[in-house]
Amino acid sequence: MGMDLSTLRTLIIRYCVGEENWVDSRTIYIGHKEPPPSTEAFIQQRFPDNRIVSSKYTFWNFVPKNMFEQFRRVANFYFLIIFLVQLIIDTPTSPITSGLPLFFVITVTAIKQGYEDWLRHKSDNAVNQCPVHVVQHGKVVRKQSRKLRVGDVVFVKEDESFPCDLILLSSSREDGTCFVTTASLDGESSHKTLYAVQDTKAYRTEQEVDAIHATIECEQPQPDLYKFVGRINVYMDNEPVARPLGSENLLLRGATLKNTEHIYAVVIYTGMETKMALNYQSKSQKRSAVEKSMNAYLVVYLCILISKALINTLLKYVWQAEANRDEPWYNQRTESEKQRHIVIRAFTDFLAFMVLFNYIIPVSMYVTVEMQKFLGSYFIMWDDEMFDEELGERAVVNTSDLNEELGQVEYVFTDKTGTLTENNMEFIECCVDGHVYVPHAICNGQVMPGAASMDMIDTSPGPGAREHEELFFRALCLCHTVQVKEEETVDGIKHGLHQGKSTSFYISSSPDEVALVEGMKRLGFTYLRLKDSHMEILNREDEIERFELLEVLTFDSVRRRMSVIVRASTGELYLFCKGADSAIFPRVISGKVDEVKARVERNAVEGLRTLCVAYRPLSPEQYEEVCHLLSGAKLALQDRDKRLAEAYYLIEKDLILLGATAVEDRLQEKAADTIESLHKAGMKVWVLTGDKMETAAATCYASKLFHRNTQILELTTKRTEEQSLHDVLFDLSRTVLRQHGGMTRDTFSGLSGDCTDYGLIIDGATLSAVMRPGQEDSSSGNYKEIFLEICRNCSAVLCCRMAPLQKAQIVKLIKDSKEHPITLAIGDGANDVSMILEAHVGIGIMGKEGRQAVRNSDYAIPKFKHLKKILLVHGHYYYIRISELVQYFFYKNVCFIFPQFLYQFFCGFSQQPLYDTAYLTLYNISFTSLPILLYSLIEQHINMDILKKDPSLYRDIAKNSLLRWPIFIYWTILGVYDAIVMFFGAYFLFDNTTFTSNGQLMTTNTQMMFGNWTFGTLVFTVLVFTVTFKLALDTHYWTWINHFVIWGSLIFFVVFSLLWGGIIWPFLNYQRMYYVFMQMLSSGPAWLSIILLITASLLPDVVKKVICRALWPTTTERIQSVRDMRVFERALAYQSSDSLLDGEAVTEA
């Protein structure tokens, strides 16, 4: 019992400190073979098949699920209720006026979402039906990927992708290794080395592999890509031999086999349990801030509508309370309807008033918004500046629902490798004992043009230094995990030499290592190959030197260094070590530390990736001790990582410093300029990467995310090992808050010149500890809040060694913080998909390999530099346009329906419409829809070149500034004012009436026929012209299309009214509008009245704009004024030059 309790306590402690070892386990029988009876019980577990599902709907649930999602929108549900009311009771307007637009919106949205999901189904089927090779009964057979089961042994050839998560059993390579690229997972095109199980690597044929008798015990699926704990029991003569399994044996789904003819591997995780599938977020519907504002405004207008209907219903019964006032005759109520209970009659009247005033809620706005988003998205796809000639790709819009959100971004979360950088390393220089060597530019094995000879700054070190120099070059040729690949086989002959020169090239899991080995090649020392555990190098004298590779102490992010132990042909033993300066200098006991350190600091400031190189000669006794330490640590099943770290710590000491190197990771074109522009626009940029800290930090300096004066704060595993997480967080919090005097930096202020810029670096393990819920007591506190407080006061944040799901957690953390900022995530690999789906806006980069990010993104762009245009120009324009569209729609509908409300006070609250049915139906569909749709597509309030040159203009529209409540209230009040002017202006024209000789009632001042349809037509005419002129006044960018649509809409209204009232239409059962419009236009005073009422309606808005521009102009308005002044000056100069030419012509005459 005591043993059980101690085991339980160990598990709890491990879980609490973040180690996910053996939380739960599964047993896998390789080849589905039962273990020997004497060893363990055979319990066959059930696992899912290998199907991947990324689709949202099925054939059976599409209609109900899609309808449910669509009717969750307030507007759609409201219009459905109104439509049903119009069907059930007798209302003043036809059900078609509400039903048709609703049906159109629902149908278009369903078709669009159904098509997108069909594409996802198609993509899933292509993956699930992909053929794979499986070993069965000693033969290789083909089956579909979806039919793979846990325990199957899979045969994979070179350049094929792994169909699920596998454990490597054997390889075509003699040493049991294989090389993979994870470009489709994380954008890394470099080769990673993985190792076969020691006891199975000798099995290389189908029959041999099929004969393997073994079981695997491993943890249940975990989303962490970089962690795997398990063991394999290989049965030899019915006795199990246990071997540890780690991440070095695990082949991840989606990775590709490279530089290895074939491998055999056993399936351990399938389908939605693979590590990459566990890192995918579920694809949820994203809604923009503008849509949320629209829904909020809709609720307000719904309350106004209900209030209007209630007031009118109440006043109707108050008015009818007198004995001589009854239901008007023209409502044609039957006796049975009049005898109903008063509550039923009141409720029916309330619903009738709701339908009558229903037009205040603009159903056509949702149709127009859908069209604006769909058509507007083509401007991104047609933009030639976002076309990449190298890839032959244009920007792609996967969803048009978020166009305006591009103009509201406050936080940008970007991947590093393949997004900010090209993942293309260039060896710059090396420093040996203070002597600097600078060869010509070498990049990934390609010598740049013109680099014909070696160029060293310092070619004359002393005799002792020359020995150190050669030792340094040898160290870099030996201390790495680089593999040599010869030229591809052609016609069965391997061409390894071309014109007497080797055409082989280097591949490695780290592009830095390739650049360093290539750099050494240019400086006279060439790494040739690793053969039979011997590394061969070619020295300056063209002599081949052989070193036996005894041990490799692999790199890890905590130690931040790697080492090799080699034996020279003379029998001498050396430990060569390279790593970050902070990891090497404390372990050095001799060497020219000061000179090398100065050079390293200089290179780091320039954003170069620096490494230090040191060595230690070993005696045979010391080597024996090293072997004993390493073998003990490697065989440990529990705490293996910890024991290896302790062994490495004891081995890598008493080093002699040789020198340092500097490598540049090429940034993508204009990446630094783009980040600088985003900062000026007020956005905070975070880099989230799976890369190690030093590499990522160097890129951040190069891309101008961190500046020279940026004070770097570290929240990393190394620091939390020295101090508790609680203490580290509070130290950092005090540091940043002391600078700001307890005041947090405004989350949208970007870079500030009057305070220290802080940059925060955090790694994945520490983030896990921060994100884990803690006890709410004084000792632990709320770590998330403290972490957020630190981040708010940092101008830039770098998160390194991030698992894909952690990237999404970071985005969610910021997204859900109290400010609720708009977030954007951009990346190029499958490991970025989770954060792309989590952010408000997800952007995929079209990398050369892997399209998962592009497929799952909202927008896809060829290069990172295009982010500047899509945000600062397109995003800015889309937001300006749709803001005006939304406010204008509510405004013009208030203008439209408020006179109807006022009219009820003059018609005994009888629900009599003020406007004719044709005008009610066509107002939003034909007379006023096209001008605002065109405005929302092509309006440019500022030239796009100015938007690109001055990113600070982006701040003018920040935080949904054009759709805030004060502006919404202003537009509503303006609409009410215009409605009052129109209604009462027309009312006073009809104030005095008299009978003509033929018995018609005429107005004495305008000589128009007096009647409710004439009155309504006059109000409607003023209304159409006022709202159209209002839009014309707001338009800054005039083209012939604007003129055609704006003036064309007004002409269409006049022509329609003349035809509608000028002909007796036989299909109508009424002819109430006959001759009304023409008779109104025949009155001269009516024309004058229309002009005066339009002027009176527009005047306050014009005056307000003039005063605000003069006294409180925004940055945008200042630029517009400057532009208008320049246009005016150019016109004056042109006019004066014309006058001068005319004067000269007269003089000559």
mmCIF file of C-alpha atoms in Angstrom, residues 376-607:
data_model
loop_
_atom_site.group_PDB
_atom_site.id
_atom_site.type_symbol
_atom_site.label_atom_id
_atom_site.label_comp_id
_atom_site.label_asym_id
_atom_site.label_seq_id
_atom_site.Cartn_x
_atom_site.Cartn_y
_atom_site.Cartn_z
ATOM 1 C CA GLY A 376 -15.729 43.792 -52.334
ATOM 2 C CA SER A 377 -13.582 40.704 -51.737
ATOM 3 C CA TYR A 378 -12.714 40.652 -55.447
ATOM 4 C CA PHE A 379 -10.710 43.886 -55.026
ATOM 5 C CA ILE A 380 -8.256 41.933 -52.843
ATOM 6 C CA MET A 381 -8.014 39.107 -55.381
ATOM 7 C CA TRP A 382 -7.610 41.542 -58.297
ATOM 8 C CA ASP A 383 -4.888 43.622 -56.592
ATOM 9 C CA ASP A 384 -1.785 43.381 -58.802
ATOM 10 C CA GLU A 385 0.455 44.623 -55.972
ATOM 11 C CA MET A 386 -0.385 41.428 -54.083
ATOM 12 C CA PHE A 387 0.547 39.164 -56.985
ATOM 13 C CA ASP A 388 3.776 37.209 -56.513
ATOM 14 C CA GLU A 389 5.589 36.447 -59.772
ATOM 15 C CA GLU A 390 7.896 33.857 -58.176
ATOM 16 C CA LEU A 391 4.970 31.739 -56.959
ATOM 17 C CA GLY A 392 2.573 32.868 -59.693
ATOM 18 C CA GLU A 393 -0.052 33.356 -56.971
ATOM 19 C CA ARG A 394 -2.545 36.087 -56.113
ATOM 20 C CA ALA A 395 -4.193 36.822 -52.779
ATOM 21 C CA VAL A 396 -7.139 34.523 -52.044
ATOM 22 C CA VAL A 397 -10.297 35.312 -50.055
ATOM 23 C CA ASN A 398 -11.721 32.204 -48.363
ATOM 24 C CA THR A 399 -14.388 34.098 -46.450
ATOM 25 C CA SER A 400 -15.706 37.548 -47.287
ATOM 26 C CA ASP A 401 -17.509 37.976 -43.938
ATOM 27 C CA LEU A 402 -14.499 39.617 -42.282
ATOM 28 C CA ASN A 403 -13.370 42.226 -44.838
ATOM 29 C CA GLU A 404 -14.014 45.174 -42.507
ATOM 30 C CA GLU A 405 -12.302 43.371 -39.601
ATOM 31 C CA LEU A 406 -9.018 43.885 -41.483
ATOM 32 C CA GLY A 407 -9.386 47.571 -40.590
ATOM 33 C CA GLN A 408 -9.755 46.919 -36.842
ATOM 34 C CA VAL A 409 -6.747 44.749 -35.970
ATOM 35 C CA GLU A 410 -4.987 45.543 -32.671
ATOM 36 C CA TYR A 411 -2.821 42.455 -32.167
ATOM 37 C CA VAL A 412 -0.905 40.584 -34.872
ATOM 38 C CA PHE A 413 0.324 37.074 -34.006
ATOM 39 C CA THR A 414 2.846 35.820 -36.539
ATOM 40 C CA ASP A 415 4.780 32.625 -37.043
ATOM 41 C CA LYS A 416 8.514 33.028 -37.665
ATOM 42 C CA THR A 417 9.889 30.331 -39.968
ATOM 43 C CA GLY A 418 8.523 30.648 -43.492
ATOM 44 C CA THR A 419 6.413 33.658 -42.501
ATOM 45 C CA LEU A 420 8.844 36.331 -41.318
ATOM 46 C CA THR A 421 11.884 34.527 -42.694
ATOM 47 C CA GLU A 422 12.651 32.577 -45.831
ATOM 48 C CA ASN A 423 14.329 29.898 -43.688
ATOM 49 C CA ASN A 424 17.407 30.575 -45.796
ATOM 50 C CA MET A 425 20.678 30.845 -43.837
ATOM 51 C CA GLU A 426 23.733 32.758 -44.958
ATOM 52 C CA PHE A 427 27.152 32.344 -43.318
ATOM 53 C CA ILE A 428 28.492 35.832 -42.581
ATOM 54 C CA GLU A 429 31.693 35.478 -40.579
ATOM 55 C CA CYS A 430 33.590 33.614 -37.886
ATOM 56 C CA CYS A 431 35.928 34.853 -35.203
ATOM 57 C CA VAL A 432 38.835 32.718 -33.915
ATOM 58 C CA ASP A 433 40.702 34.093 -30.908
ATOM 59 C CA GLY A 434 39.723 37.612 -32.024
ATOM 60 C CA HIS A 435 40.755 37.094 -35.680
ATOM 61 C CA VAL A 436 37.762 37.617 -38.014
ATOM 62 C CA TYR A 437 37.179 35.586 -41.208
ATOM 63 C CA VAL A 438 34.589 36.762 -43.753
ATOM 64 C CA PRO A 439 34.101 34.484 -46.767
ATOM 65 C CA HIS A 440 31.926 35.496 -49.698
ATOM 66 C CA ALA A 441 28.191 35.034 -49.288
ATOM 67 C CA ILE A 442 27.212 31.379 -49.155
ATOM 68 C CA CYS A 443 23.563 30.454 -48.895
ATOM 69 C CA ASN A 444 22.284 26.881 -48.468
ATOM 70 C CA GLY A 445 25.123 25.479 -50.538
ATOM 71 C CA GLN A 446 24.828 28.040 -53.341
ATOM 72 C CA VAL A 447 27.901 30.213 -53.788
ATOM 73 C CA MET A 448 26.794 33.666 -54.862
ATOM 74 C CA PRO A 449 27.962 35.006 -58.266
ATOM 75 C CA GLY A 450 31.396 36.579 -58.222
ATOM 76 C CA ALA A 451 32.620 34.593 -55.214
ATOM 77 C CA ALA A 452 35.569 32.985 -56.982
ATOM 78 C CA SER A 453 38.164 33.252 -54.263
ATOM 79 C CA MET A 454 38.421 33.263 -50.513
ATOM 80 C CA ASP A 455 38.383 36.633 -48.801
ATOM 81 C CA MET A 456 39.732 36.773 -45.257
ATOM 82 C CA ILE A 457 40.049 39.959 -43.279
ATOM 83 C CA ASP A 458 42.759 38.511 -41.082
ATOM 84 C CA THR A 459 45.049 36.011 -42.781
ATOM 85 C CA SER A 460 48.147 36.205 -40.597
ATOM 86 C CA PRO A 461 47.514 34.815 -37.118
ATOM 87 C CA GLY A 462 50.573 33.667 -35.172
ATOM 88 C CA PRO A 463 51.865 30.053 -35.163
ATOM 89 C CA GLY A 464 50.006 29.101 -31.958
ATOM 90 C CA ALA A 465 46.859 30.788 -33.201
ATOM 91 C CA ARG A 466 47.013 28.841 -36.476
ATOM 92 C CA GLU A 467 46.698 25.581 -34.562
ATOM 93 C CA HIS A 468 43.646 26.987 -32.740
ATOM 94 C CA GLU A 469 42.227 28.194 -36.047
ATOM 95 C CA GLU A 470 42.413 24.707 -37.600
ATOM 96 C CA LEU A 471 40.958 23.167 -34.430
ATOM 97 C CA PHE A 472 38.054 25.650 -34.674
ATOM 98 C CA PHE A 473 37.396 24.707 -38.320
ATOM 99 C CA ARG A 474 37.576 20.996 -37.442
ATOM 100 C CA ALA A 475 35.177 21.533 -34.529
ATOM 101 C CA LEU A 476 32.555 23.071 -36.857
ATOM 102 C CA CYS A 477 33.082 20.277 -39.391
ATOM 103 C CA LEU A 478 32.456 17.649 -36.691
ATOM 104 C CA CYS A 479 30.014 19.180 -34.172
ATOM 105 C CA HIS A 480 26.739 18.897 -36.079
ATOM 106 C CA THR A 481 24.040 16.501 -37.275
ATOM 107 C CA VAL A 482 24.444 17.346 -40.981
ATOM 108 C CA GLN A 483 23.968 14.578 -43.556
ATOM 109 C CA VAL A 484 25.527 14.529 -47.024
ATOM 110 C CA LYS A 485 23.272 13.723 -49.984
ATOM 111 C CA GLU A 486 24.816 12.953 -53.358
ATOM 112 C CA GLU A 487 23.329 13.965 -56.682
ATOM 113 C CA GLU A 488 20.179 12.041 -57.648
ATOM 114 C CA THR A 489 20.575 8.695 -59.462
ATOM 115 C CA VAL A 490 20.187 8.993 -63.238
ATOM 116 C CA ASP A 491 19.718 5.849 -65.389
ATOM 117 C CA GLY A 492 20.885 3.703 -62.504
ATOM 118 C CA ILE A 493 24.235 5.547 -62.199
ATOM 119 C CA LYS A 494 24.783 7.786 -59.183
ATOM 120 C CA HIS A 495 26.493 10.943 -60.366
ATOM 121 C CA GLY A 496 28.535 12.100 -57.424
ATOM 122 C CA LEU A 497 31.188 13.988 -59.392
ATOM 123 C CA HIS A 498 30.716 16.622 -62.039
ATOM 124 C CA GLN A 499 33.722 18.020 -63.892
ATOM 125 C CA GLY A 500 35.982 16.760 -61.143
ATOM 126 C CA LYS A 501 34.012 18.533 -58.398
ATOM 127 C CA SER A 502 31.654 16.992 -55.900
ATOM 128 C CA THR A 503 28.023 17.824 -56.535
ATOM 129 C CA SER A 504 26.828 16.481 -53.182
ATOM 130 C CA PHE A 505 24.973 18.829 -50.857
ATOM 131 C CA TYR A 506 24.239 19.062 -47.157
ATOM 132 C CA ILE A 507 20.941 18.460 -45.369
ATOM 133 C CA SER A 508 20.176 18.905 -41.686
ATOM 134 C CA SER A 509 17.401 19.445 -39.165
ATOM 135 C CA SER A 510 18.865 22.908 -38.627
ATOM 136 C CA PRO A 511 19.578 25.224 -41.566
ATOM 137 C CA ASP A 512 22.137 26.993 -39.323
ATOM 138 C CA GLU A 513 24.282 23.879 -39.318
ATOM 139 C CA VAL A 514 24.195 23.649 -43.114
ATOM 140 C CA ALA A 515 25.288 27.298 -43.366
ATOM 141 C CA LEU A 516 28.155 26.717 -40.915
ATOM 142 C CA VAL A 517 29.430 23.589 -42.693
ATOM 143 C CA GLU A 518 29.180 25.429 -46.037
ATOM 144 C CA GLY A 519 31.082 28.330 -44.485
ATOM 145 C CA MET A 520 33.873 26.012 -43.376
ATOM 146 C CA LYS A 521 33.983 24.597 -46.905
ATOM 147 C CA ARG A 522 34.673 28.094 -48.237
ATOM 148 C CA LEU A 523 37.377 28.527 -45.601
ATOM 149 C CA GLY A 524 39.223 25.363 -46.580
ATOM 150 C CA PHE A 525 37.748 22.534 -44.478
ATOM 151 C CA THR A 526 35.153 20.331 -46.194
ATOM 152 C CA TYR A 527 32.946 17.846 -44.378
ATOM 153 C CA LEU A 528 32.681 14.771 -46.638
ATOM 154 C CA ARG A 529 30.502 12.120 -45.020
ATOM 155 C CA LEU A 530 29.625 9.978 -42.015
ATOM 156 C CA LYS A 531 30.448 6.349 -42.814
ATOM 157 C CA ASP A 532 30.642 3.413 -40.416
ATOM 158 C CA SER A 533 30.514 5.795 -37.426
ATOM 159 C CA HIS A 534 33.488 7.721 -38.831
ATOM 160 C CA MET A 535 33.306 11.378 -39.894
ATOM 161 C CA GLU A 536 35.548 12.373 -42.795
ATOM 162 C CA ILE A 537 36.767 15.890 -43.536
ATOM 163 C CA LEU A 538 39.016 17.286 -46.267
ATOM 164 C CA ASN A 539 41.577 19.779 -44.928
ATOM 165 C CA ARG A 540 43.332 22.647 -46.718
ATOM 166 C CA GLU A 541 46.094 20.341 -47.948
ATOM 167 C CA ASP A 542 43.441 18.143 -49.631
ATOM 168 C CA GLU A 543 44.116 15.389 -47.108
ATOM 169 C CA ILE A 544 41.243 13.332 -45.731
ATOM 170 C CA GLU A 545 41.071 13.233 -41.920
ATOM 171 C CA ARG A 546 38.951 10.554 -40.190
ATOM 172 C CA PHE A 547 37.378 10.954 -36.753
ATOM 173 C CA GLU A 548 35.397 8.236 -35.004
ATOM 174 C CA LEU A 549 32.085 9.606 -33.742
ATOM 175 C CA LEU A 550 31.644 8.224 -30.238
ATOM 176 C CA GLU A 551 28.760 10.244 -28.719
ATOM 177 C CA VAL A 552 26.359 13.018 -29.716
ATOM 178 C CA LEU A 553 25.007 15.188 -26.902
ATOM 179 C CA THR A 554 21.985 16.575 -28.693
ATOM 180 C CA PHE A 555 20.799 20.176 -28.544
ATOM 181 C CA ASP A 556 17.972 21.146 -26.209
ATOM 182 C CA SER A 557 16.355 24.497 -25.446
ATOM 183 C CA VAL A 558 17.329 24.484 -21.760
ATOM 184 C CA ARG A 559 21.076 23.765 -22.231
ATOM 185 C CA ARG A 560 21.148 25.733 -25.498
ATOM 186 C CA ARG A 561 24.202 23.858 -26.758
ATOM 187 C CA MET A 562 25.213 20.552 -28.382
ATOM 188 C CA SER A 563 28.395 18.482 -28.222
ATOM 189 C CA VAL A 564 30.109 15.583 -29.914
ATOM 190 C CA ILE A 565 32.820 13.299 -28.585
ATOM 191 C CA VAL A 566 35.230 12.106 -31.291
ATOM 192 C CA ARG A 567 38.440 10.088 -31.498
ATOM 193 C CA ALA A 568 41.092 11.301 -33.943
ATOM 194 C CA SER A 569 43.106 8.867 -36.058
ATOM 195 C CA THR A 570 46.022 9.551 -33.683
ATOM 196 C CA GLY A 571 43.910 8.224 -30.783
ATOM 197 C CA GLU A 572 43.294 11.595 -29.106
ATOM 198 C CA LEU A 573 39.801 12.128 -27.652
ATOM 199 C CA TYR A 574 38.030 15.479 -27.983
ATOM 200 C CA LEU A 575 34.721 16.925 -26.826
ATOM 201 C CA PHE A 576 33.667 19.696 -29.241
ATOM 202 C CA CYS A 577 30.835 21.919 -28.051
ATOM 203 C CA LYS A 578 28.913 24.718 -29.756
ATOM 204 C CA GLY A 579 25.989 26.762 -28.439
ATOM 205 C CA ALA A 580 24.616 30.118 -27.418
ATOM 206 C CA ASP A 581 27.103 32.515 -25.831
ATOM 207 C CA SER A 582 25.151 32.435 -22.554
ATOM 208 C CA ALA A 583 25.470 28.639 -22.498
ATOM 209 C CA ILE A 584 29.202 28.456 -23.405
ATOM 210 C CA PHE A 585 30.941 31.372 -21.631
ATOM 211 C CA PRO A 586 30.076 30.253 -18.041
ATOM 212 C CA ARG A 587 31.557 26.803 -18.753
ATOM 213 C CA VAL A 588 34.837 28.098 -20.255
ATOM 214 C CA ILE A 589 38.046 28.031 -18.198
ATOM 215 C CA SER A 590 40.475 29.474 -20.783
ATOM 216 C CA GLY A 591 40.644 31.149 -24.191
ATOM 217 C CA LYS A 592 40.363 34.735 -25.439
ATOM 218 C CA VAL A 593 36.928 35.287 -23.882
ATOM 219 C CA ASP A 594 36.880 39.109 -23.932
ATOM 220 C CA GLU A 595 37.761 39.454 -27.635
ATOM 221 C CA VAL A 596 35.250 36.811 -28.699
ATOM 222 C CA LYS A 597 32.534 38.199 -26.417
ATOM 223 C CA ALA A 598 32.928 41.689 -27.894
ATOM 224 C CA ARG A 599 32.553 40.301 -31.421
ATOM 225 C CA VAL A 600 29.497 38.224 -30.424
ATOM 226 C CA GLU A 601 27.784 41.254 -28.886
ATOM 227 C CA ARG A 602 28.481 43.337 -31.988
ATOM 228 C CA ASN A 603 26.973 40.657 -34.257
ATOM 229 C CA ALA A 604 23.952 40.134 -31.988
ATOM 230 C CA VAL A 605 23.145 43.845 -32.142
ATOM 231 C CA GLU A 606 23.094 43.564 -35.930
ATOM 232 C CA GLY A 607 20.491 40.773 -35.646
#
